[in-house]
mmCIF file of C-alpha atoms (C1' of nucleotides) in Angstrom:
data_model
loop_
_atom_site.group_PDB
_atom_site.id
_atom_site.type_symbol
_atom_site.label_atom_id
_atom_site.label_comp_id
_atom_site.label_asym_id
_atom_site.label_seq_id
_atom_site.Cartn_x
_atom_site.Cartn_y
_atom_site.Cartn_z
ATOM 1 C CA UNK A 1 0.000 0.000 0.000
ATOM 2 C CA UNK A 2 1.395 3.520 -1.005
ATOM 3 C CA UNK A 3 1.192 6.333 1.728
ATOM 4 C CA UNK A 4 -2.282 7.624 2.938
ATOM 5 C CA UNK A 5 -4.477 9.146 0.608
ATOM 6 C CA UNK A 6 -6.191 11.522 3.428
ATOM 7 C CA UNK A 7 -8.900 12.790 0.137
ATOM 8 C CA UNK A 8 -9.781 8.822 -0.236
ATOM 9 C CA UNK A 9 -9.711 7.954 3.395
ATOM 10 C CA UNK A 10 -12.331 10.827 3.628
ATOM 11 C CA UNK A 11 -14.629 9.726 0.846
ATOM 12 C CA UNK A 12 -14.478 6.180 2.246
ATOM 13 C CA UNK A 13 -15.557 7.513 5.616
ATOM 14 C CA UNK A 14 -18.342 9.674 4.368
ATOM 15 C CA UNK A 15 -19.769 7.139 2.287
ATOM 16 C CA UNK A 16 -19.877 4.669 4.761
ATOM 17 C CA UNK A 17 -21.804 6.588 7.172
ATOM 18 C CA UNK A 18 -23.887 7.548 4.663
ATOM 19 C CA UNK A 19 -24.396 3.837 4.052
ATOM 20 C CA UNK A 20 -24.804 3.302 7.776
ATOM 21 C CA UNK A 21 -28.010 5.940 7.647
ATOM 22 C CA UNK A 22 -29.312 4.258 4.604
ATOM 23 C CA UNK A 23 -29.563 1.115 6.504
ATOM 24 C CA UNK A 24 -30.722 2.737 9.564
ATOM 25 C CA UNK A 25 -33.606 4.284 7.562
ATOM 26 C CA UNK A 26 -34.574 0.552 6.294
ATOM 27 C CA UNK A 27 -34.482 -1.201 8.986
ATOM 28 C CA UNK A 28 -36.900 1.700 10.618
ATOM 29 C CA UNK A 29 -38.760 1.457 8.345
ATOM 30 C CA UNK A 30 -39.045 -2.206 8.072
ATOM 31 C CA UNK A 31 -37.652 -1.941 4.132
ATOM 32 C CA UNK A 32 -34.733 -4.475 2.818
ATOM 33 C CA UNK A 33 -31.607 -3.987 2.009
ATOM 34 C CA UNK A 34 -31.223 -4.847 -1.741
ATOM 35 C CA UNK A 35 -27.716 -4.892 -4.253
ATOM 36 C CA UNK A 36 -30.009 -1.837 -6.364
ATOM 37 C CA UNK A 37 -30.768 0.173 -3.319
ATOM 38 C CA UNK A 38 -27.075 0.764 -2.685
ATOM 39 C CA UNK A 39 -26.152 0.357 -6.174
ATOM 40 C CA UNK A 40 -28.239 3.965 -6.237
ATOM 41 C CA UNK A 41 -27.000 5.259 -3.333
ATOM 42 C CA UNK A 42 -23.274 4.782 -5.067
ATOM 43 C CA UNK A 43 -23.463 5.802 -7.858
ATOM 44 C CA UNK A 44 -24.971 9.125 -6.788
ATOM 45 C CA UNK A 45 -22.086 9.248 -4.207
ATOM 46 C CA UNK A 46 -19.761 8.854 -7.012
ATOM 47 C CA UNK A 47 -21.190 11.630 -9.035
ATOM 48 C CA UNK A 48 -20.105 15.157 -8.679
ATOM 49 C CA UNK A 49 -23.173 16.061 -10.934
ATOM 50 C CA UNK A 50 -26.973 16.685 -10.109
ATOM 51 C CA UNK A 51 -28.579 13.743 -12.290
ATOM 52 C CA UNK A 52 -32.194 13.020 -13.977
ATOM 53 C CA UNK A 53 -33.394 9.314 -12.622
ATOM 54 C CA UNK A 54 -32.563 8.467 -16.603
ATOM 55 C CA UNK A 55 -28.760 9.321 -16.274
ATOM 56 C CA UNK A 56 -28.710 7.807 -12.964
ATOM 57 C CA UNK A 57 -29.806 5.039 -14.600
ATOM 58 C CA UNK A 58 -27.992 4.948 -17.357
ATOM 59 C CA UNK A 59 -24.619 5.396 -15.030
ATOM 60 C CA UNK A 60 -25.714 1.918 -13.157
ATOM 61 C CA UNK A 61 -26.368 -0.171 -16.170
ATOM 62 C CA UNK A 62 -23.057 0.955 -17.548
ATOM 63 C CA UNK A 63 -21.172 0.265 -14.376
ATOM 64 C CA UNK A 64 -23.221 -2.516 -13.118
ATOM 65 C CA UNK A 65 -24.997 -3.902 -16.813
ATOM 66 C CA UNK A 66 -25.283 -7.488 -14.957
ATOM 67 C CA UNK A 67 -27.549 -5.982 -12.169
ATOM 68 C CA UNK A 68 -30.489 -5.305 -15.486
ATOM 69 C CA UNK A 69 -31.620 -2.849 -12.595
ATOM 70 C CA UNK A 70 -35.051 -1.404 -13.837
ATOM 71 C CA UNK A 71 -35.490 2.315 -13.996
ATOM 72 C CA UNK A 72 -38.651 1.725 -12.378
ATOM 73 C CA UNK A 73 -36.198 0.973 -9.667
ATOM 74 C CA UNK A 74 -34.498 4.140 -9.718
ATOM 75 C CA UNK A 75 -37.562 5.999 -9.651
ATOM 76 C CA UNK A 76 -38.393 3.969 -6.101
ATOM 77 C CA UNK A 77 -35.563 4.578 -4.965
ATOM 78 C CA UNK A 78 -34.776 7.976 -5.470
ATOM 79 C CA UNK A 79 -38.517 9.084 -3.600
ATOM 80 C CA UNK A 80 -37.694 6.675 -1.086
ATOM 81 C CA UNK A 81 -34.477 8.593 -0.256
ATOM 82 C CA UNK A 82 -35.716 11.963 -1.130
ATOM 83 C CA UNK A 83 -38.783 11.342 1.115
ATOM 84 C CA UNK A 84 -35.842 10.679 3.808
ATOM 85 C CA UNK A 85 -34.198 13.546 2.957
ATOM 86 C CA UNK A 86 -31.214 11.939 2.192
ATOM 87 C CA UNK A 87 -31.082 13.488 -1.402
ATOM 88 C CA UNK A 88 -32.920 16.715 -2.734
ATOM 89 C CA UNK A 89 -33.980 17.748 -6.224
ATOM 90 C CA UNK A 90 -34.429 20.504 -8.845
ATOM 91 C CA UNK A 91 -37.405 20.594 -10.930
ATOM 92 C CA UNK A 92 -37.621 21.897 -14.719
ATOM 93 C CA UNK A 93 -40.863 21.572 -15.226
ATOM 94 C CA UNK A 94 -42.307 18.613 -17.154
ATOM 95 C CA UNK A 95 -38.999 17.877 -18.132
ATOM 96 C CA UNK A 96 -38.471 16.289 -14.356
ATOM 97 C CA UNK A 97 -35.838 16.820 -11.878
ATOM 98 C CA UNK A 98 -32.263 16.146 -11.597
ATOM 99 C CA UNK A 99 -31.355 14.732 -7.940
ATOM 100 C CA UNK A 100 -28.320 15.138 -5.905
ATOM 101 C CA UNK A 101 -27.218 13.841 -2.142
ATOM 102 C CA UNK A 102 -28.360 15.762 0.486
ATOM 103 C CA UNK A 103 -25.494 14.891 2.797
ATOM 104 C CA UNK A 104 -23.358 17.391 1.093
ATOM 105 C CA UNK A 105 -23.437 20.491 2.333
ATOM 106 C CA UNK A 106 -26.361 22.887 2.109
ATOM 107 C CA UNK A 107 -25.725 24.927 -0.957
ATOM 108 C CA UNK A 108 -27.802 26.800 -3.569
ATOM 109 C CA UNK A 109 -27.994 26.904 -7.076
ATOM 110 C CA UNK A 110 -26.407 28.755 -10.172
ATOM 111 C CA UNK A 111 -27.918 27.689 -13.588
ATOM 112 C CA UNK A 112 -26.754 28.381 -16.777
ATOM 113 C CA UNK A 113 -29.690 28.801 -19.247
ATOM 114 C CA UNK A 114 -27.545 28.074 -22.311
ATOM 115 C CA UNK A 115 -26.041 24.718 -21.175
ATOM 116 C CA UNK A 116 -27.952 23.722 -18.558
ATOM 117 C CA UNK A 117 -24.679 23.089 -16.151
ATOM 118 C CA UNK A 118 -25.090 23.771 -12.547
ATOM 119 C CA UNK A 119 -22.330 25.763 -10.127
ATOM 120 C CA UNK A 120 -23.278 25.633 -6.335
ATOM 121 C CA UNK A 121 -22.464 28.053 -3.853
ATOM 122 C CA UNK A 122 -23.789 29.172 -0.700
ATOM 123 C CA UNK A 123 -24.328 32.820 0.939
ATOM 124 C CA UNK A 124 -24.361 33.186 4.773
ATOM 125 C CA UNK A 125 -26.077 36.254 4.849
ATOM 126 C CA UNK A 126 -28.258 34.868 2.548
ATOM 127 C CA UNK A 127 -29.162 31.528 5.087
ATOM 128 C CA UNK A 128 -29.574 33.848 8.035
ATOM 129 C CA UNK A 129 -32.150 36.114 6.204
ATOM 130 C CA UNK A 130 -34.274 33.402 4.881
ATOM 131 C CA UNK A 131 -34.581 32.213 8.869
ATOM 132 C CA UNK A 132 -35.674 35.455 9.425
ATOM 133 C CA UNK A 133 -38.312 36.164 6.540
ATOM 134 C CA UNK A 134 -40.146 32.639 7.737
ATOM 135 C CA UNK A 135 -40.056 33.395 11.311
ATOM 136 C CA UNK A 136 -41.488 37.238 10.713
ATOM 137 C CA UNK A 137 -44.121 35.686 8.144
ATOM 138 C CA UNK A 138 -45.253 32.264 10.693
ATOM 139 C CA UNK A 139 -43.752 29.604 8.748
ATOM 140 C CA UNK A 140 -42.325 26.595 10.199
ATOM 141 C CA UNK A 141 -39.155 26.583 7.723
ATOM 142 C CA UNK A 142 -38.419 23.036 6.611
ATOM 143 C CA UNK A 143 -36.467 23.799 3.718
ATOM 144 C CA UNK A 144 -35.473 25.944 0.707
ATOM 145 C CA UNK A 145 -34.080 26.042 -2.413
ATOM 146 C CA UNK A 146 -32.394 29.015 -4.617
ATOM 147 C CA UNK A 147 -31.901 29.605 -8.365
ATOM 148 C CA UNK A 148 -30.081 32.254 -9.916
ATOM 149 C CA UNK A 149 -30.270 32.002 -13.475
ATOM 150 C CA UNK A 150 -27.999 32.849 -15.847
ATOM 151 C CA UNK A 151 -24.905 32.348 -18.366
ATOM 152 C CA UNK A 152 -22.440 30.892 -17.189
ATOM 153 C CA UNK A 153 -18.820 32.057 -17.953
ATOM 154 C CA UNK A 154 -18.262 29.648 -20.790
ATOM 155 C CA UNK A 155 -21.242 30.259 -22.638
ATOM 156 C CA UNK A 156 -20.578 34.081 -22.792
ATOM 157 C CA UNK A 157 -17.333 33.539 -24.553
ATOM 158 C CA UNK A 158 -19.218 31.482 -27.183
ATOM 159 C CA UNK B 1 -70.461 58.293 -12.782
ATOM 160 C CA UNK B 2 -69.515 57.876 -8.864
ATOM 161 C CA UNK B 3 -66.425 59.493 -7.585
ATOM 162 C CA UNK B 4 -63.235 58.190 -8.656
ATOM 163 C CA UNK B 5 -62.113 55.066 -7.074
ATOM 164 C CA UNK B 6 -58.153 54.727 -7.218
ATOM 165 C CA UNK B 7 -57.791 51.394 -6.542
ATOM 166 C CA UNK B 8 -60.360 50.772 -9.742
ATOM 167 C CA UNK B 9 -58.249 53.261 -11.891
ATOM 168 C CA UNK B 10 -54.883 51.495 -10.855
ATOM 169 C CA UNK B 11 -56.140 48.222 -11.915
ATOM 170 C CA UNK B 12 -58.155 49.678 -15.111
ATOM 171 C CA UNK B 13 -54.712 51.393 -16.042
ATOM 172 C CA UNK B 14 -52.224 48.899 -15.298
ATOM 173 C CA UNK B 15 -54.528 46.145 -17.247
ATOM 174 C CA UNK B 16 -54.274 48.482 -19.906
ATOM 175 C CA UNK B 17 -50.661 48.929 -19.806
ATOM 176 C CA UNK B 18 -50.172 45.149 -19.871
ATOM 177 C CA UNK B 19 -52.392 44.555 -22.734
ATOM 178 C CA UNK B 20 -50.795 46.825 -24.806
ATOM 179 C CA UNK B 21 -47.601 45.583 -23.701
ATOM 180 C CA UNK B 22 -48.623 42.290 -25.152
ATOM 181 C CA UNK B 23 -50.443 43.653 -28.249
ATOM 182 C CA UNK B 24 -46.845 45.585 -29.297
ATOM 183 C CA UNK B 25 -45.262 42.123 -28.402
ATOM 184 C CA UNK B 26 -47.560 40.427 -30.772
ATOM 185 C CA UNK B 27 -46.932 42.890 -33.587
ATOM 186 C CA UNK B 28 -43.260 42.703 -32.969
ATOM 187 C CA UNK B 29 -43.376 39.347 -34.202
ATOM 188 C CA UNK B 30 -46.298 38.985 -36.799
ATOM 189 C CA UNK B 31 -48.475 37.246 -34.948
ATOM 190 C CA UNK B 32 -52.162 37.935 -34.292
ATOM 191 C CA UNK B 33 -54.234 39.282 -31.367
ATOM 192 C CA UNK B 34 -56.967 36.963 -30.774
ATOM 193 C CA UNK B 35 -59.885 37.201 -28.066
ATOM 194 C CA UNK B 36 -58.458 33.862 -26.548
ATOM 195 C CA UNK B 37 -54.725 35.263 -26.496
ATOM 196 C CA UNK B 38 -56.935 38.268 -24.280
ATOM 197 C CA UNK B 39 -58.405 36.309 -22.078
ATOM 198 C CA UNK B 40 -55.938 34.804 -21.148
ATOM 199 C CA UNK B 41 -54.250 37.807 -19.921
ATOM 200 C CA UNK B 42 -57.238 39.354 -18.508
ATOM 201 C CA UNK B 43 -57.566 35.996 -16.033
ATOM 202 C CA UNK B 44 -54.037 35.717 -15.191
ATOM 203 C CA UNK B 45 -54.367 39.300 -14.744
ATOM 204 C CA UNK B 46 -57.353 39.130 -12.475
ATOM 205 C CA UNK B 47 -56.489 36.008 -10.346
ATOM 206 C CA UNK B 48 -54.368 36.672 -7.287
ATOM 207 C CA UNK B 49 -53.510 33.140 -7.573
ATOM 208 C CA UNK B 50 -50.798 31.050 -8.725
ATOM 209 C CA UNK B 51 -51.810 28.750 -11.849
ATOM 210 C CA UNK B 52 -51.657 25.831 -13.381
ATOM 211 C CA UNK B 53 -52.257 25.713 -16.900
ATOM 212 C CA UNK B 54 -55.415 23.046 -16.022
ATOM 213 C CA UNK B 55 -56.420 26.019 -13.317
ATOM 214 C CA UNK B 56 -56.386 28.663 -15.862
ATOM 215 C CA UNK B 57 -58.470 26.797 -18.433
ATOM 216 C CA UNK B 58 -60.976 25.896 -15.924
ATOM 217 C CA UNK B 59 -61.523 29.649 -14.845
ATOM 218 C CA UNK B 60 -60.928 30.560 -18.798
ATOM 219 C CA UNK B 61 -64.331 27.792 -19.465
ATOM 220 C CA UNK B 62 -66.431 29.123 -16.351
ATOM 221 C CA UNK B 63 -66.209 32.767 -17.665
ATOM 222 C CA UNK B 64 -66.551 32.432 -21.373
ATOM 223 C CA UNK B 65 -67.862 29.577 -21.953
ATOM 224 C CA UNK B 66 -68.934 30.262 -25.296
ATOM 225 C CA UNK B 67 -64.949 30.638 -26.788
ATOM 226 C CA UNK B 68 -64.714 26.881 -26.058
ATOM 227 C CA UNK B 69 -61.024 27.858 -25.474
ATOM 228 C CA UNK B 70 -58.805 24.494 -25.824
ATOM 229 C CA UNK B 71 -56.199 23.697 -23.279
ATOM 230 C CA UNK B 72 -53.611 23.552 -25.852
ATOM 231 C CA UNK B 73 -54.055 27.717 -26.531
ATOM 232 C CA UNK B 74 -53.689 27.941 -22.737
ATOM 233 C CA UNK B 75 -50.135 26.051 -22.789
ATOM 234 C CA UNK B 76 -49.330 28.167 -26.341
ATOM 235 C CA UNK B 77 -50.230 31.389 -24.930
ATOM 236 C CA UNK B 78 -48.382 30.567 -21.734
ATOM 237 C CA UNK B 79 -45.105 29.891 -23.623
ATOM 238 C CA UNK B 80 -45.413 32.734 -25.471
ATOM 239 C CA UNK B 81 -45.736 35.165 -22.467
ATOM 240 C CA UNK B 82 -42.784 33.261 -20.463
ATOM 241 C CA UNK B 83 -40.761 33.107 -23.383
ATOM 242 C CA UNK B 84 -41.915 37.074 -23.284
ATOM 243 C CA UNK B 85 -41.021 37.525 -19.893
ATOM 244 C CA UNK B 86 -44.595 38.581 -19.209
ATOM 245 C CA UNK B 87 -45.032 35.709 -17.139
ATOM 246 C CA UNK B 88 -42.550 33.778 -14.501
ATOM 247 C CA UNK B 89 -43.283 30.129 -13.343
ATOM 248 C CA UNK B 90 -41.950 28.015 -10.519
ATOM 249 C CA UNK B 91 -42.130 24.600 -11.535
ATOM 250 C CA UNK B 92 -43.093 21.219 -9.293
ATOM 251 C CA UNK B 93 -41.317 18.104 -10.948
ATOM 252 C CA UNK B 94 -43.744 16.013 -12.812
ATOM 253 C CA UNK B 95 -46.442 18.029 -11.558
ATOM 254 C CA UNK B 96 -45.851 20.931 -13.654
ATOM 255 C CA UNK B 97 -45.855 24.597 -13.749
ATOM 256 C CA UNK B 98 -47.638 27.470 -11.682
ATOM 257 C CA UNK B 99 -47.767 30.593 -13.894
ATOM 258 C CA UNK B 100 -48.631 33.996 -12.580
ATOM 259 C CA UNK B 101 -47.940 37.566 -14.383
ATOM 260 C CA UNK B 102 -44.230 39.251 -14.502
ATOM 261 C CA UNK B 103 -45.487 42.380 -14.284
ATOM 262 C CA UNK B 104 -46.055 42.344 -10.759
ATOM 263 C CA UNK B 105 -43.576 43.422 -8.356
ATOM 264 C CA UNK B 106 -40.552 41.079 -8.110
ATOM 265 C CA UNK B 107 -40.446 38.348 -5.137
ATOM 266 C CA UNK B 108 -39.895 35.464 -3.762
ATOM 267 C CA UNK B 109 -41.945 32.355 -2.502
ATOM 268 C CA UNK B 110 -42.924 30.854 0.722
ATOM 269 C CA UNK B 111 -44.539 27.398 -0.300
ATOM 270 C CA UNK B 112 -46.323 25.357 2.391
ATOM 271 C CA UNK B 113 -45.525 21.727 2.094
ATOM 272 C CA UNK B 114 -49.046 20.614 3.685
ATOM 273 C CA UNK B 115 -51.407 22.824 1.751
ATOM 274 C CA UNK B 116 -49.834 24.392 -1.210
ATOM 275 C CA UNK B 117 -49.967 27.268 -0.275
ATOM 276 C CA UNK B 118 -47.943 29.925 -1.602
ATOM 277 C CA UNK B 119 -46.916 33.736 0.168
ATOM 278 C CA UNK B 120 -44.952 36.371 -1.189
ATOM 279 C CA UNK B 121 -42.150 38.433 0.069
ATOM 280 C CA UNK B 122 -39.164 40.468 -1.187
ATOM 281 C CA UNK B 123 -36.533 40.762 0.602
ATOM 282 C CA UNK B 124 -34.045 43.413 -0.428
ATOM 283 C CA UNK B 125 -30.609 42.231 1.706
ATOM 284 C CA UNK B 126 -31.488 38.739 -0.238
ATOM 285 C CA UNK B 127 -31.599 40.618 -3.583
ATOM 286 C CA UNK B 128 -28.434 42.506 -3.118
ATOM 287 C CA UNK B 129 -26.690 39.649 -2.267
ATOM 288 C CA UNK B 130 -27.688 37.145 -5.245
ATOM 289 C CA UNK B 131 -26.256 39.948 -8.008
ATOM 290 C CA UNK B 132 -23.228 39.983 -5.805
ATOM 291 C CA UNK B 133 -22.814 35.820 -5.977
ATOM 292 C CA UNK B 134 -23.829 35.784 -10.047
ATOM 293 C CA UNK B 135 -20.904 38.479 -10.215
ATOM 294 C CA UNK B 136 -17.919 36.878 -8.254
ATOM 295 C CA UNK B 137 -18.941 33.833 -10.451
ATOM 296 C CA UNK B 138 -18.618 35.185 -13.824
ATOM 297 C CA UNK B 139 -22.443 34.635 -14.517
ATOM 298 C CA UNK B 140 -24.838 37.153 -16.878
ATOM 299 C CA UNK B 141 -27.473 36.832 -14.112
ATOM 300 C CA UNK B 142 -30.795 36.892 -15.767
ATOM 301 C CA UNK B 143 -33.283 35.905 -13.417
ATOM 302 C CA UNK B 144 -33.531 34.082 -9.841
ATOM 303 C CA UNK B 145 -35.924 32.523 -7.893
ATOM 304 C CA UNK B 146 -35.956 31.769 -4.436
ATOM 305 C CA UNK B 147 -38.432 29.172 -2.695
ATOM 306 C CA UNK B 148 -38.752 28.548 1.198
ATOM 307 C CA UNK B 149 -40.718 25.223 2.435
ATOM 308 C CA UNK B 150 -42.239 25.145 5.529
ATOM 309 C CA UNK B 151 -45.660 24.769 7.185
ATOM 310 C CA UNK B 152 -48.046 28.177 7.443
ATOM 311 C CA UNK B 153 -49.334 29.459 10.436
ATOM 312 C CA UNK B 154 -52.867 28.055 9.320
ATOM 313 C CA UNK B 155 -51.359 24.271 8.797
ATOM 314 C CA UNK B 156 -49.495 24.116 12.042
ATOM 315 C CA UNK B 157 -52.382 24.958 14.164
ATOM 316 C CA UNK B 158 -54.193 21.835 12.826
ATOM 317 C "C1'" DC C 1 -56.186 36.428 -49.893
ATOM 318 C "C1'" DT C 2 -52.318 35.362 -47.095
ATOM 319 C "C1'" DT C 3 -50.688 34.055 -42.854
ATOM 320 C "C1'" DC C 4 -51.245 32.908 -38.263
ATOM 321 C "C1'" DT C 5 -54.315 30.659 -34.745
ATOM 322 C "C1'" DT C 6 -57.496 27.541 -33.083
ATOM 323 C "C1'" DG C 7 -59.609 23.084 -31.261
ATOM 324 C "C1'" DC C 8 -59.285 18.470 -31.545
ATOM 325 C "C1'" DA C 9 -57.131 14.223 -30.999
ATOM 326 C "C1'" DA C 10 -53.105 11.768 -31.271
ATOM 327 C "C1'" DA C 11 -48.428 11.590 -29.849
ATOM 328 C "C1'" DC C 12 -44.915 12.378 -26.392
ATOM 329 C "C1'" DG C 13 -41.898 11.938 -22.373
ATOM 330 C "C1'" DC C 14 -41.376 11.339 -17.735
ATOM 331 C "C1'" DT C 15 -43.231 8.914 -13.825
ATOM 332 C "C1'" DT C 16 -46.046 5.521 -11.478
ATOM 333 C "C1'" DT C 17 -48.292 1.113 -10.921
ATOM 334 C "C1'" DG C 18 -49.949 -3.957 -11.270
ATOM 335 C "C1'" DC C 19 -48.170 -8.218 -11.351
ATOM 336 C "C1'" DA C 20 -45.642 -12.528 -11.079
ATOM 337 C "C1'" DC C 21 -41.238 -13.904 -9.682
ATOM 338 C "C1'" DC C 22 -37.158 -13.256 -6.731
ATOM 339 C "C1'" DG C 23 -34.278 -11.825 -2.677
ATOM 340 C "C1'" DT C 24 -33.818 -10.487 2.112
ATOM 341 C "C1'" DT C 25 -34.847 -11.233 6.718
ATOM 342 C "C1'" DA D 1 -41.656 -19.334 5.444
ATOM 343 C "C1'" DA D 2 -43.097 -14.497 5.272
ATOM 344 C "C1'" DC D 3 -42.752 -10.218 3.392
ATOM 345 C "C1'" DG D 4 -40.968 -6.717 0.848
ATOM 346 C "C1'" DG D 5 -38.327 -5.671 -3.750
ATOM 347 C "C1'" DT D 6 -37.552 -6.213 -8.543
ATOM 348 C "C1'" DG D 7 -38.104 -5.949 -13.674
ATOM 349 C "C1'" DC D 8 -41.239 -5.607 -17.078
ATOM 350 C "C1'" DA D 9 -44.869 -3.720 -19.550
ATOM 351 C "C1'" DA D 10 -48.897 -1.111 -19.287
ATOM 352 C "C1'" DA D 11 -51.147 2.829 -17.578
ATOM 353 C "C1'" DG D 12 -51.153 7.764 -16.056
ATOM 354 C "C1'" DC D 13 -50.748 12.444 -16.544
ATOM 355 C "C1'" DG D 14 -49.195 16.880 -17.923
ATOM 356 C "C1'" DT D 15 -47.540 18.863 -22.183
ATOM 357 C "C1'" DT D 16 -46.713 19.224 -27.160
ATOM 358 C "C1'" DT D 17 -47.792 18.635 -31.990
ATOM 359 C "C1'" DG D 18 -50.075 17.661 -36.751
ATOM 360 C "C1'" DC D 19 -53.821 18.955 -39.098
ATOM 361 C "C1'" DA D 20 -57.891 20.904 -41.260
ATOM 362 C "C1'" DA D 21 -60.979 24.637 -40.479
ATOM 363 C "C1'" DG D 22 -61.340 29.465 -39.110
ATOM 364 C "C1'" DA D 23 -60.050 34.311 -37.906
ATOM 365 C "C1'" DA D 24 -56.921 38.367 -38.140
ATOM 366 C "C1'" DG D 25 -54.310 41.492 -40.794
#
DNA sequence: CTTCTTGCAAACGCTTTGCACCGTT
DNA sequence: AACGGTGCAAAGCGTTTGCAAGAAG
């Protein structure tokens, strides 16, 4: 074995408690641990991008083609965990939503009309003032989400 | 005639600014005004709600029931106005769109997980900051949209 | 009279569901 | 053994499109 790799070491870790929940939330819940489940739950570790249940999908059959998982599957999956709030999603309309793990860090959202490529960032200022907006207007906060929508570096140059 | 109500005359004018608006739009680009392509306007216009394309044609078929307006004009005229920028929408995954008119004041949206529910608020500090973030990241920011989940004040007294 | 728009119905694309078989517990 | 999960194919549902008839310019 070469010398530590502290960047793996830390991915290992992460996705292994991340694992551990997963199987915590089954077991609760009285579900099975199945090969697809954490097939899903892999692959979407492994991916640095926010995917559609198709690409998701399409990912596991390429990595995994003897598993024939179904995207029927996928679709099962990915409410089951975003019910759990172990992932979150976008939505585009009727053209569906693009899923990503929740057990990142809390982030927002910068989307590029032309290409459709997402850049995350997050604003502090921005975090504390949304507490403050749904505690002056009665809301229980549970959540939020924020777009900014534009084009991106790249596509400007085009 | 009754002395002059303001709030009447602020609709009446405003309406009237937005139609024509939309009639300069249409000439722009050769295309016709028709009396659907107005009443559509004139019930987004006139609903405080958010809609759904199905929402609008019901109201659309209550109050003129003798156009026979087809769903399929709603979704046209719809597309035309967002692609316009005379109307914004905040989509739900598979469930589709809610439309409601641009030409209101800019601001974000409180969304209440149990009912649907959606409030309005602006926040200026939150504003400020999001053309700061689209600027340190090299983005043309075009347009944002913020959404906070929670439950209302009516939903968590139930 | 030309061109764009409309309503209808069929097509579409993403998502969900029913079912018989299979895997986990 | 019992119970939930899976893949498949069919169904669902919101949205889009092709087309012939109709209205606007």
């Amino acid at each position: 074995m070469p010398t530590v790799t502290t960047d793996f070491n830390d991915r290992t870790i992460e996705y292994e408690q991340l694992l551990n929940d997963f199987k915590s939330l089954l077991k609760k819940n009285s579900l099975k641990f199945t090969i697809q489940r954490e097939v899903i739950l892999e692959t979407l570790y492994n991916s640095d991008e926010h995917l559609t249940p198709e690409s998701l999908h399409h990912l596991i059959q390429e990595k995994f083609p003897d598993l024939k998982t179904g995207i029927a599957t996928v679709y099962r999956t990915l409410s089951l965990l975003e019910d759990s709030n172990m992932v979150t999603s976008l939505s585009f309309g009727a053209q569906g939503k693009k899923y990503e793990l929740g057990a990142k860090n809390h982030h927002d959202h910068l989307i590029c009309t032309e290409c459709g490529n997402i850049t995350e960032f997050v604003d502090e200022q921005i975090e504390t003032r949304q507490h403050h907006i749904a505690d002056e207007l009665g809301f229980k906060m549970l959540d939020h989400s924020m777009q900014i929508y534009g084009i991106c570096e790249t596509c400007q140059q085009k």
